[in-house]
Amino acid sequence: MAGFAHLWWGGVCFMIPTMTGYNPAILNEIAAIVGAAHVAAGAEAAQWSQDWPGLTQWQPLAVARPANTGEVAALVWLANARRLPIVPVSGNTNLVKGTVAEGALMLSLDRMSAIREIRADARVAVVEAGVILATLHAAAAEHDLIFPLSFGARGSAMVGGVLSTNAGASNVLRYGNTRDLCLGLEVVTPTGEVMNLMSALHKNNSGYDLRHLMIGAEGTLGIITAAVLKLFPRPRAYATAMVAVPTVGAALRLLHRLQDETGGAVEAFEYIPRSFLTVLLQRFPQMRPPFEKSYDVNVLVELGGRAPRDVMPDASGTVPISAHLEAVLAGFYEEGLILDAVVAQSEAQRAEIWARREASAQILRVRKPVVENDIAVATDRMEELIARIQSVSQAIDPDIENTGVAHLGDGNLHYVGWPSRDDPALCRAVQEAVEREVIALGGSFSAEHGIGLSKLPAMAAHKDPAALAMMRAIKAAVDPNGIMNPGKLIPDQ
């Protein structure tokens, strides 16, 4: 019999479906499928019983750790027969309460971590959902290839999780989101059937694209157990720089000029404002500022070179792509398009530049209370968005401190505001005001972190009603018993 748990977060109460009156013998049935050693309950489930930031806790019925797709299918069949909520979990690095599982059966796919094959000639990797991102990176490197998706949690994030949330990162600009990097999937449906979509084809026009339906569904339509992923040639050299520009608009013009000058070789284009650097240097005083002078608008630029003409050092040891970036930036400086620039001259200097950007997950939570928005607009609206956020947030709280970083090349802003007082209603007011400005500019209130529980109010307020109706219809048709990660992604009517 279904029941509900009350979860309070950010001053809002969420109703999470649970099971009441279940037969305790179900734990024996679960153990019979995966083995008793691979079922955790009570205190043994502690590592799966809170979200990554540690802000929300829950108590699952149990955590099962299947070893293969057959065991996943058996577990899902059992859960469907018993009307038991089931929540998949990968590296548990989700930031939107997507793995809350009060009273539910959690499925950890950490034992399904095989890289089945890397087909270098086809430039694809066939992997199980529990493969850790960094492990895939290492395996691809052995074939002189890359899987380009990379972010701070790459040492724990798993393939199933990044597919389920359609994760993005700094190099979406060149390679696309996770959705763009996947050719095929293996999925266990809510009724326990295995759907084989494991194609390595770039063209397959044979009806509804169910692969894309599953990617980004956050486990609400099925459990991804394996995937065919695209690999790419490894850049032979990188040219990395910090560049100061007069305005965000000027930064966008710089991006377009760089793309034209380099034949589309820009891999990352990251906005790092003065406000962020100020907090960064307070938190990590051992870090050096990027320039002797402080600037309001700073951009991390990285080019990736593959052609021999771009990467073979000359007699002096200079790498052509780096020299070209320096020459281009010098020309832009003369035009007044940039104010200052520092180009990395070694791998250590490149790592130092990236360390500033990759510290954002720590910096943006350095104070409490905090308001966070993972939002996106068209790139030419970013400057206006930042100005609007400053205006509306200060209208609500004149003493709020605003900062954030952005994947400027794809229009994704990670806004953070530190209100002047710890007031949940104030925090909600700021967050909702920011979302309204994003929508007014034709943007999205969720760029790359997903919906989970955290963004259900935004979905209810801003998602097109016809789109929500279709999502509900798909969910009801595919998962009529509502067992798959219930309460997430789709708001109640």
CSV table of C-alpha atoms in Angstrom, one decimal:
chain,number,residue,atom,x,y,z
A,1,MET,CA,0.0,0.0,0.0
A,2,ALA,CA,1.4,3.4,-1.0
A,3,GLY,CA,2.1,6.1,1.6
A,4,PHE,CA,3.9,9.4,1.7
A,5,ALA,CA,6.9,10.7,3.5
A,6,HIS,CA,7.2,14.4,4.3
A,7,LEU,CA,10.6,15.9,3.3
A,8,TRP,CA,11.3,19.5,4.2
A,9,TRP,CA,13.9,21.3,2.1
A,10,GLY,CA,14.5,25.0,1.6
A,11,GLY,CA,11.3,25.7,3.6
A,12,VAL,CA,9.2,23.6,1.2
A,13,CYS,CA,7.5,20.3,2.1
A,14,PHE,CA,7.7,17.6,-0.6
A,15,MET,CA,5.5,14.5,-0.5
A,16,ILE,CA,7.6,11.5,-1.4
A,17,PRO,CA,5.8,8.2,-2.2
A,18,THR,CA,6.9,5.4,0.1
A,19,MET,CA,5.6,1.9,1.0
A,20,THR,CA,3.6,1.2,4.1
A,21,GLY,CA,2.6,-2.2,5.2
A,22,TYR,CA,5.0,-4.0,3.0
A,23,ASN,CA,5.9,-7.6,3.7
A,24,PRO,CA,9.4,-7.8,5.4
A,25,ALA,CA,10.0,-11.0,3.4
A,26,ILE,CA,10.6,-8.8,0.4
A,27,LEU,CA,14.1,-8.3,1.7
A,28,ASN,CA,14.6,-12.0,1.3
A,29,GLU,CA,13.3,-11.8,-2.2
A,30,ILE,CA,15.7,-9.0,-3.1
A,31,ALA,CA,18.6,-11.0,-1.5
A,32,ALA,CA,17.7,-14.0,-3.5
A,33,ILE,CA,18.3,-12.0,-6.7
A,34,VAL,CA,21.6,-10.3,-5.9
A,35,GLY,CA,22.9,-12.2,-2.9
A,36,ALA,CA,22.7,-11.2,0.7
A,37,ALA,CA,26.1,-9.7,0.6
A,38,HIS,CA,24.9,-7.2,-1.9
A,39,VAL,CA,21.9,-5.9,0.0
A,40,ALA,CA,22.3,-3.0,2.5
A,41,ALA,CA,19.7,-1.9,4.9
A,42,GLY,CA,19.5,0.2,8.0
A,43,ALA,CA,22.9,1.6,9.1
A,44,GLU,CA,24.6,-0.3,6.3
A,45,ALA,CA,22.8,1.9,3.8
A,46,ALA,CA,24.2,5.1,5.2
A,47,GLN,CA,26.4,6.0,2.3
A,48,TRP,CA,23.3,6.0,0.0
A,49,SER,CA,21.1,7.8,2.5
A,50,GLN,CA,21.9,11.4,1.8
A,51,ASP,CA,22.6,13.7,-1.1
A,52,TRP,CA,26.1,14.9,-2.1
A,53,PRO,CA,26.0,18.3,-0.4
A,54,GLY,CA,24.7,16.5,2.8
A,55,LEU,CA,21.6,18.7,3.0
A,56,THR,CA,19.0,16.0,2.8
A,57,GLN,CA,18.8,12.6,4.5
A,58,TRP,CA,16.4,9.7,4.0
A,59,GLN,CA,16.1,6.0,5.0
A,60,PRO,CA,15.6,3.6,2.1
A,61,LEU,CA,14.0,0.2,2.5
A,62,ALA,CA,17.2,-1.3,1.2
A,63,VAL,CA,20.0,-0.8,-1.3
A,64,ALA,CA,20.5,-3.6,-3.8
A,65,ARG,CA,23.7,-3.8,-5.8
A,66,PRO,CA,23.0,-6.0,-8.9
A,67,ALA,CA,25.9,-7.4,-10.9
A,68,ASN,CA,24.3,-7.6,-14.4
A,69,THR,CA,21.3,-6.5,-16.5
A,70,GLY,CA,19.4,-9.7,-15.7
A,71,GLU,CA,19.5,-9.0,-12.0
A,72,VAL,CA,18.4,-5.4,-12.6
A,73,ALA,CA,15.5,-6.7,-14.6
A,74,ALA,CA,14.5,-9.2,-11.9
A,75,LEU,CA,14.6,-6.5,-9.2
A,76,VAL,CA,12.5,-4.1,-11.3
A,77,TRP,CA,10.0,-6.9,-12.0
A,78,LEU,CA,9.8,-7.6,-8.3
A,79,ALA,CA,9.3,-4.0,-7.5
A,80,ASN,CA,6.6,-3.6,-10.0
A,81,ALA,CA,4.8,-6.7,-8.8
A,82,ARG,CA,5.0,-5.5,-5.2
A,83,ARG,CA,4.2,-1.8,-6.1
A,84,LEU,CA,7.5,-0.9,-4.5
A,85,PRO,CA,9.1,2.5,-5.4
A,86,ILE,CA,12.5,2.0,-6.9
A,87,VAL,CA,15.2,4.7,-7.1
A,88,PRO,CA,18.4,4.2,-9.2
A,89,VAL,CA,21.6,5.8,-7.9
A,90,SER,CA,25.0,6.1,-9.6
A,91,GLY,CA,27.8,8.1,-8.0
A,92,ASN,CA,25.2,10.1,-6.0
A,93,THR,CA,26.7,13.4,-7.1
A,94,ASN,CA,23.2,14.8,-8.0
A,95,LEU,CA,22.6,18.4,-6.9
A,96,VAL,CA,18.7,18.5,-7.2
A,97,LYS,CA,17.6,15.9,-4.7
A,98,GLY,CA,17.2,13.4,-7.6
A,99,THR,CA,18.0,10.3,-5.4
A,100,VAL,CA,15.9,10.9,-2.4
A,101,ALA,CA,14.5,7.4,-1.6
A,102,GLU,CA,12.6,7.4,1.7
A,103,GLY,CA,11.2,3.9,2.1
A,104,ALA,CA,12.1,2.9,-1.4
A,105,LEU,CA,14.4,0.2,-2.9
A,106,MET,CA,17.5,1.9,-4.2
A,107,LEU,CA,19.5,0.3,-7.0
A,108,SER,CA,23.2,1.0,-7.0
A,109,LEU,CA,24.8,0.0,-10.3
A,110,ASP,CA,28.4,0.3,-8.9
A,111,ARG,CA,29.1,-3.4,-9.5
A,112,MET,CA,28.1,-3.0,-13.2
A,113,SER,CA,31.4,-1.3,-14.0
A,114,ALA,CA,32.7,-3.2,-17.1
A,115,ILE,CA,33.9,-1.5,-20.2
A,116,ARG,CA,32.7,-4.2,-22.5
A,117,GLU,CA,34.7,-3.0,-25.5
A,118,ILE,CA,36.4,0.0,-27.1
A,119,ARG,CA,36.1,-0.1,-30.8
A,120,ALA,CA,38.8,2.4,-31.8
A,121,ASP,CA,38.1,2.3,-35.5
A,122,ALA,CA,34.4,3.1,-34.9
A,123,ARG,CA,35.4,5.5,-32.2
A,124,VAL,CA,32.9,4.1,-29.7
A,125,ALA,CA,33.0,2.7,-26.2
A,126,VAL,CA,30.5,0.1,-25.0
A,127,VAL,CA,30.2,0.4,-21.3
A,128,GLU,CA,28.0,-0.5,-18.4
A,129,ALA,CA,26.2,2.1,-16.4
A,130,GLY,CA,28.4,1.8,-13.3
A,131,VAL,CA,31.6,2.8,-15.1
A,132,ILE,CA,33.1,5.8,-13.4
A,133,LEU,CA,33.7,8.7,-15.7
A,134,ALA,CA,37.4,9.0,-14.9
A,135,THR,CA,37.8,5.2,-15.6
A,136,LEU,CA,36.3,5.7,-19.0
A,137,HIS,CA,38.7,8.6,-19.7
A,138,ALA,CA,41.7,6.4,-18.8
A,139,ALA,CA,40.5,3.6,-21.0
A,140,ALA,CA,39.9,5.8,-24.0
A,141,ALA,CA,43.4,7.4,-23.5
A,142,GLU,CA,44.9,3.9,-24.0
A,143,HIS,CA,43.6,4.1,-27.6
A,144,ASP,CA,44.7,7.7,-28.1
A,145,LEU,CA,41.0,8.8,-27.8
A,146,ILE,CA,38.9,10.8,-25.4
A,147,PHE,CA,35.4,10.7,-24.0
A,148,PRO,CA,35.1,14.5,-23.8
A,149,LEU,CA,32.5,14.8,-21.0
A,150,SER,CA,34.4,15.9,-17.9
A,151,PHE,CA,33.6,17.9,-14.7
A,152,GLY,CA,34.7,18.1,-11.1
A,153,ALA,CA,32.9,14.9,-9.9
A,154,ARG,CA,34.5,12.8,-12.7
A,155,GLY,CA,36.2,10.6,-10.1
A,156,SER,CA,32.8,9.4,-8.7
A,157,ALA,CA,30.1,10.2,-11.3
A,158,MET,CA,29.0,7.2,-13.3
A,159,VAL,CA,27.8,6.7,-16.8
A,160,GLY,CA,24.3,5.9,-15.9
A,161,GLY,CA,23.9,9.0,-13.8
A,162,VAL,CA,25.3,11.4,-16.4
A,163,LEU,CA,23.0,9.9,-19.0
A,164,SER,CA,20.0,10.0,-16.7
A,165,THR,CA,20.5,13.7,-16.1
A,166,ASN,CA,21.9,14.6,-19.5
A,167,ALA,CA,24.9,16.2,-17.8
A,168,GLY,CA,26.9,19.0,-19.3
A,169,ALA,CA,30.3,20.5,-18.7
A,170,SER,CA,32.9,23.0,-19.8
A,171,ASN,CA,33.5,21.5,-23.2
A,172,VAL,CA,29.8,21.3,-24.3
A,173,LEU,CA,30.8,24.1,-26.7
A,174,ARG,CA,32.8,21.7,-28.9
A,175,TYR,CA,31.4,18.3,-28.2
A,176,GLY,CA,27.8,18.8,-26.9
A,177,ASN,CA,25.9,17.5,-23.9
A,178,THR,CA,25.8,13.9,-22.8
A,179,ARG,CA,22.8,13.4,-25.1
A,180,ASP,CA,25.0,14.3,-28.1
A,181,LEU,CA,27.7,11.8,-27.0
A,182,CYS,CA,25.4,8.7,-26.8
A,183,LEU,CA,24.6,6.4,-29.8
A,184,GLY,CA,22.9,3.5,-28.0
A,185,LEU,CA,21.4,2.4,-24.8
A,186,GLU,CA,20.4,-0.7,-22.9
A,187,VAL,CA,17.4,0.0,-20.6
A,188,VAL,CA,15.3,-2.0,-18.1
A,189,THR,CA,11.7,-0.9,-18.4
A,190,PRO,CA,9.4,-0.4,-15.5
A,191,THR,CA,7.9,-3.8,-16.1
A,192,GLY,CA,11.3,-5.6,-15.9
A,193,GLU,CA,11.8,-6.0,-19.7
A,194,VAL,CA,15.2,-5.3,-21.2
A,195,MET,CA,15.0,-2.8,-24.1
A,196,ASN,CA,18.0,-3.2,-26.4
A,197,LEU,CA,18.9,0.0,-28.2
A,198,MET,CA,22.6,-0.7,-28.3
A,199,SER,CA,23.2,0.6,-31.7
A,200,ALA,CA,26.5,2.2,-32.8
A,201,LEU,CA,24.8,3.8,-35.8
A,202,HIS,CA,25.0,7.6,-36.5
A,203,LYS,CA,21.9,7.3,-38.6
A,204,ASN,CA,18.9,5.2,-37.5
A,205,ASN,CA,15.6,6.6,-38.7
A,206,SER,CA,13.3,3.8,-37.4
A,207,GLY,CA,10.6,5.4,-35.4
A,208,TYR,CA,10.5,7.2,-32.1
A,209,ASP,CA,13.9,7.9,-30.7
A,210,LEU,CA,13.5,6.1,-27.4
A,211,ARG,CA,17.2,6.6,-26.6
A,212,HIS,CA,16.6,10.3,-26.3
A,213,LEU,CA,13.5,9.7,-24.3
A,214,MET,CA,15.5,7.9,-21.6
A,215,ILE,CA,18.4,10.3,-21.6
A,216,GLY,CA,17.5,13.1,-19.1
A,217,ALA,CA,14.5,11.2,-17.7
A,218,GLU,CA,16.2,10.9,-14.3
A,219,GLY,CA,15.3,7.3,-13.9
A,220,THR,CA,11.5,8.0,-14.1
A,221,LEU,CA,11.0,5.8,-17.2
A,222,GLY,CA,13.5,3.0,-16.8
A,223,ILE,CA,17.0,2.2,-15.6
A,224,ILE,CA,19.9,2.6,-18.0
A,225,THR,CA,22.2,-0.4,-17.7
A,226,ALA,CA,24.6,0.1,-20.6
A,227,ALA,CA,25.5,2.5,-23.3
A,228,VAL,CA,27.3,3.0,-26.6
A,229,LEU,CA,29.3,6.3,-26.3
A,230,LYS,CA,31.1,8.4,-28.8
A,231,LEU,CA,34.9,8.8,-28.6
A,232,PHE,CA,37.0,11.5,-30.3
A,233,PRO,CA,40.6,12.0,-31.3
A,234,ARG,CA,42.7,13.2,-28.4
A,235,PRO,CA,43.9,16.8,-28.9
A,236,ARG,CA,47.7,16.7,-29.2
A,237,ALA,CA,48.1,20.1,-27.6
A,238,TYR,CA,46.1,22.7,-25.7
A,239,ALA,CA,46.4,26.4,-25.6
A,240,THR,CA,44.9,27.8,-22.5
A,241,ALA,CA,44.6,31.4,-21.4
A,242,MET,CA,42.9,33.8,-18.9
A,243,VAL,CA,41.5,36.8,-20.7
A,244,ALA,CA,40.1,40.0,-19.3
A,245,VAL,CA,37.4,41.8,-21.4
A,246,PRO,CA,35.5,45.0,-21.0
A,247,THR,CA,32.0,43.4,-20.9
A,248,VAL,CA,30.2,40.1,-21.2
A,249,GLY,CA,29.1,41.2,-24.6
A,250,ALA,CA,32.7,41.8,-25.6
A,251,ALA,CA,33.5,38.3,-24.4
A,252,LEU,CA,30.9,36.8,-26.7
A,253,ARG,CA,32.4,38.8,-29.7
A,254,LEU,CA,35.8,37.4,-28.6
A,255,LEU,CA,34.4,33.8,-28.7
A,256,HIS,CA,33.1,34.2,-32.2
A,257,ARG,CA,36.3,35.8,-33.5
A,258,LEU,CA,38.4,33.0,-31.9
A,259,GLN,CA,36.1,30.3,-33.5
A,260,ASP,CA,36.7,32.0,-36.8
A,261,GLU,CA,40.4,32.4,-36.3
A,262,THR,CA,41.0,28.8,-35.1
A,263,GLY,CA,38.5,26.8,-37.3
A,264,GLY,CA,36.2,26.0,-34.4
A,265,ALA,CA,39.0,24.7,-32.0
A,266,VAL,CA,37.6,26.4,-28.9
A,267,GLU,CA,36.9,23.7,-26.3
A,268,ALA,CA,36.0,25.8,-23.3
A,269,PHE,CA,35.0,29.4,-22.8
A,270,GLU,CA,34.2,30.1,-19.1
A,271,TYR,CA,33.0,33.3,-17.5
A,272,ILE,CA,34.7,34.0,-14.2
A,273,PRO,CA,33.8,37.4,-12.7
A,274,ARG,CA,35.7,39.6,-10.2
A,275,SER,CA,33.2,38.7,-7.5
A,276,PHE,CA,34.0,35.0,-7.8
A,277,LEU,CA,37.8,35.5,-7.8
A,278,THR,CA,37.5,37.7,-4.7
A,279,VAL,CA,35.8,34.9,-2.8
A,280,LEU,CA,38.1,32.3,-4.3
A,281,LEU,CA,41.2,34.1,-3.1
A,282,GLN,CA,39.7,34.5,0.4
A,283,ARG,CA,39.0,30.8,0.6
A,284,PHE,CA,42.2,29.7,-1.0
A,285,PRO,CA,44.9,32.3,-0.2
A,286,GLN,CA,47.6,30.1,-1.7
A,287,MET,CA,46.1,30.6,-5.1
A,288,ARG,CA,47.4,33.4,-7.3
A,289,PRO,CA,45.1,35.9,-9.0
A,290,PRO,CA,45.1,35.6,-12.8
A,291,PHE,CA,46.4,39.2,-13.3
A,292,GLU,CA,48.3,41.8,-11.4
A,293,LYS,CA,45.2,44.1,-11.8
A,294,SER,CA,41.7,43.1,-11.0
A,295,TYR,CA,39.0,43.1,-13.8
A,296,ASP,CA,35.2,42.7,-13.6
A,297,VAL,CA,34.9,40.2,-16.5
A,298,ASN,CA,37.4,37.4,-17.0
A,299,VAL,CA,37.2,34.4,-19.3
A,300,LEU,CA,39.0,31.1,-19.3
A,301,VAL,CA,39.7,30.1,-22.9
A,302,GLU,CA,41.0,26.8,-24.1
A,303,LEU,CA,41.8,25.6,-27.6
A,304,GLY,CA,42.4,22.0,-28.5
A,305,GLY,CA,44.7,21.2,-31.4
A,306,ARG,CA,44.7,18.0,-33.4
A,307,ALA,CA,46.4,18.6,-36.7
A,308,PRO,CA,50.2,18.2,-36.8
A,309,ARG,CA,50.6,21.8,-38.1
A,310,ASP,CA,49.0,23.0,-34.8
A,311,VAL,CA,50.8,20.8,-32.3
A,312,MET,CA,54.3,20.1,-33.5
A,313,PRO,CA,56.8,22.3,-31.7
A,314,ASP,CA,59.1,24.5,-33.8
A,315,ALA,CA,62.9,24.7,-33.3
A,316,SER,CA,62.5,26.9,-30.3
A,317,GLY,CA,60.0,24.5,-28.7
A,318,THR,CA,57.0,26.7,-29.2
A,319,VAL,CA,53.7,24.9,-29.9
A,320,PRO,CA,52.0,26.5,-32.9
A,321,ILE,CA,48.5,26.5,-31.5
A,322,SER,CA,49.7,28.3,-28.4
A,323,ALA,CA,51.7,30.8,-30.4
A,324,HIS,CA,48.6,31.4,-32.6
A,325,LEU,CA,46.5,32.1,-29.6
A,326,GLU,CA,49.0,34.6,-28.3
A,327,ALA,CA,49.1,36.3,-31.7
A,328,VAL,CA,45.4,36.4,-32.0
A,329,LEU,CA,45.0,37.8,-28.5
A,330,ALA,CA,47.7,40.4,-29.2
A,331,GLY,CA,45.7,41.6,-32.2
A,332,PHE,CA,42.5,41.8,-30.2
A,333,TYR,CA,44.3,43.8,-27.5
A,334,GLU,CA,45.3,46.3,-30.1
A,335,GLU,CA,41.7,46.6,-31.2
A,336,GLY,CA,40.6,47.1,-27.6
A,337,LEU,CA,38.5,43.9,-27.6
A,338,ILE,CA,40.4,42.6,-24.6
A,339,LEU,CA,42.1,44.3,-21.6
A,340,ASP,CA,44.7,41.7,-20.6
A,341,ALA,CA,45.6,38.1,-21.2
A,342,VAL,CA,47.9,35.4,-19.8
A,343,VAL,CA,48.6,32.3,-21.9
A,344,ALA,CA,49.8,29.2,-20.1
A,345,GLN,CA,53.3,28.3,-21.0
A,346,SER,CA,53.3,24.8,-19.4
A,347,GLU,CA,51.0,22.1,-18.2
A,348,ALA,CA,51.5,23.4,-14.6
A,349,GLN,CA,50.3,26.8,-15.6
A,350,ARG,CA,47.3,25.3,-17.5
A,351,ALA,CA,46.4,23.3,-14.4
A,352,GLU,CA,46.6,26.5,-12.3
A,353,ILE,CA,44.2,28.3,-14.6
A,354,TRP,CA,41.7,25.4,-14.5
A,355,ALA,CA,42.0,25.0,-10.7
A,356,ARG,CA,40.3,28.4,-10.3
A,357,ARG,CA,37.3,27.3,-12.4
A,358,GLU,CA,37.1,23.8,-10.9
A,359,ALA,CA,37.0,25.2,-7.3
A,360,SER,CA,33.5,26.6,-8.0
A,361,ALA,CA,31.7,23.7,-6.4
A,362,GLN,CA,33.5,24.5,-3.1
A,363,ILE,CA,33.4,28.3,-3.5
A,364,LEU,CA,29.7,28.6,-4.3
A,365,ARG,CA,28.8,26.9,-1.0
A,366,VAL,CA,31.3,28.6,1.2
A,367,ARG,CA,28.6,30.7,2.9
A,368,LYS,CA,25.0,30.1,4.1
A,369,PRO,CA,22.3,30.9,3.4
A,370,VAL,CA,22.8,30.5,-0.3
A,371,VAL,CA,20.6,30.7,-3.4
A,372,GLU,CA,21.6,28.7,-6.4
A,373,ASN,CA,20.2,28.7,-9.9
A,374,ASP,CA,21.5,26.5,-12.8
A,375,ILE,CA,20.0,28.4,-15.7
A,376,ALA,CA,20.5,29.0,-19.4
A,377,VAL,CA,19.8,31.6,-22.0
A,378,ALA,CA,20.8,32.1,-25.6
A,379,THR,CA,24.4,33.3,-25.5
A,380,ASP,CA,23.5,36.8,-26.8
A,381,ARG,CA,21.2,37.3,-23.8
A,382,MET,CA,23.8,36.5,-21.1
A,383,GLU,CA,24.9,40.1,-20.4
A,384,GLU,CA,21.3,41.2,-20.0
A,385,LEU,CA,20.5,38.2,-17.8
A,386,ILE,CA,23.4,39.0,-15.4
A,387,ALA,CA,22.2,42.7,-15.2
A,388,ARG,CA,18.6,41.7,-14.6
A,389,ILE,CA,19.6,39.3,-11.8
A,390,GLN,CA,21.6,42.0,-10.1
A,391,SER,CA,18.6,44.3,-10.3
A,392,VAL,CA,15.8,42.0,-9.1
A,393,SER,CA,17.9,40.3,-6.4
A,394,GLN,CA,18.9,43.7,-4.9
A,395,ALA,CA,15.3,44.9,-5.1
A,396,ILE,CA,14.4,42.0,-2.8
A,397,ASP,CA,17.5,42.1,-0.6
A,398,PRO,CA,19.6,45.3,-1.0
A,399,ASP,CA,22.5,43.6,0.9
A,400,ILE,CA,22.6,40.4,-1.1
A,401,GLU,CA,26.0,39.4,-2.5
A,402,ASN,CA,25.9,38.0,-6.0
A,403,THR,CA,28.4,35.9,-7.9
A,404,GLY,CA,28.6,32.8,-10.1
A,405,VAL,CA,30.4,31.3,-13.0
A,406,ALA,CA,29.2,30.4,-16.5
A,407,HIS,CA,29.8,28.1,-19.4
A,408,LEU,CA,29.6,31.2,-21.5
A,409,GLY,CA,30.1,29.4,-24.8
A,410,ASP,CA,26.7,27.6,-24.3
A,411,GLY,CA,24.8,30.2,-22.3
A,412,ASN,CA,24.7,28.3,-18.9
A,413,LEU,CA,25.0,30.4,-15.8
A,414,HIS,CA,25.6,29.0,-12.3
A,415,TYR,CA,24.2,31.9,-10.3
A,416,VAL,CA,24.8,32.1,-6.6
A,417,GLY,CA,23.4,34.7,-4.2
A,418,TRP,CA,24.2,35.1,-0.5
A,419,PRO,CA,21.3,36.8,1.2
A,420,SER,CA,21.8,39.1,4.1
A,421,ARG,CA,19.8,37.0,6.5
A,422,ASP,CA,18.8,33.3,6.9
A,423,ASP,CA,15.2,33.5,5.8
A,424,PRO,CA,13.8,30.7,3.7
A,425,ALA,CA,11.0,32.9,2.3
A,426,LEU,CA,13.7,35.5,1.3
A,427,CYS,CA,15.8,32.8,-0.4
A,428,ARG,CA,12.7,31.5,-2.3
A,429,ALA,CA,11.8,35.0,-3.4
A,430,VAL,CA,15.2,35.6,-4.9
A,431,GLN,CA,15.4,32.2,-6.6
A,432,GLU,CA,11.9,32.6,-8.1
A,433,ALA,CA,12.7,36.1,-9.3
A,434,VAL,CA,15.8,34.9,-11.0
A,435,GLU,CA,13.8,32.1,-12.7
A,436,ARG,CA,11.2,34.7,-13.9
A,437,GLU,CA,14.0,36.8,-15.5
A,438,VAL,CA,15.4,33.7,-17.2
A,439,ILE,CA,12.0,32.8,-18.6
A,440,ALA,CA,11.4,36.3,-19.8
A,441,LEU,CA,14.6,36.1,-21.8
A,442,GLY,CA,13.5,32.8,-23.4
A,443,GLY,CA,15.8,30.7,-21.3
A,444,SER,CA,15.5,27.6,-19.1
A,445,PHE,CA,15.4,27.3,-15.3
A,446,SER,CA,17.4,24.1,-15.5
A,447,ALA,CA,20.5,23.9,-17.7
A,448,GLU,CA,22.5,20.8,-16.7
A,449,HIS,CA,21.7,19.6,-13.2
A,450,GLY,CA,18.2,18.2,-13.9
A,451,ILE,CA,15.0,18.6,-12.0
A,452,GLY,CA,14.8,16.1,-9.1
A,453,LEU,CA,12.8,17.4,-6.3
A,454,SER,CA,14.5,20.8,-6.1
A,455,LYS,CA,13.0,22.3,-9.3
A,456,LEU,CA,9.5,20.8,-9.2
A,457,PRO,CA,8.1,24.3,-8.2
A,458,ALA,CA,9.8,25.8,-11.2
A,459,MET,CA,8.5,23.0,-13.5
A,460,ALA,CA,5.0,23.7,-12.3
A,461,ALA,CA,5.3,27.4,-12.7
A,462,HIS,CA,7.2,27.7,-16.0
A,463,LYS,CA,7.1,24.5,-18.1
A,464,ASP,CA,4.7,24.7,-21.0
A,465,PRO,CA,1.4,23.1,-19.9
A,466,ALA,CA,1.0,21.1,-23.1
A,467,ALA,CA,4.6,19.7,-22.6
A,468,LEU,CA,3.8,18.8,-19.0
A,469,ALA,CA,0.6,17.0,-20.1
A,470,MET,CA,2.6,15.0,-22.6
A,471,MET,CA,5.2,14.1,-20.0
A,472,ARG,CA,2.5,12.9,-17.6
A,473,ALA,CA,0.9,10.9,-20.3
A,474,ILE,CA,4.3,9.2,-21.2
A,475,LYS,CA,5.0,8.5,-17.6
A,476,ALA,CA,1.6,7.0,-17.0
A,477,ALA,CA,1.9,4.8,-20.2
A,478,VAL,CA,5.4,3.6,-19.6
A,479,ASP,CA,5.2,3.3,-15.8
A,480,PRO,CA,1.5,2.8,-14.9
A,481,ASN,CA,2.2,1.7,-11.3
A,482,GLY,CA,4.4,4.8,-10.7
A,483,ILE,CA,7.3,2.9,-9.2
A,484,MET,CA,10.3,4.5,-11.1
A,485,ASN,CA,11.9,7.3,-9.0
A,486,PRO,CA,8.5,8.5,-8.0
A,487,GLY,CA,7.9,12.2,-7.2
A,488,LYS,CA,10.8,13.5,-9.2
A,489,LEU,CA,11.0,15.5,-12.5
A,490,ILE,CA,7.2,15.8,-13.1
A,491,PRO,CA,5.2,18.0,-10.7
A,492,ASP,CA,1.8,16.9,-9.5
A,493,GLN,CA,-1.2,18.3,-11.2
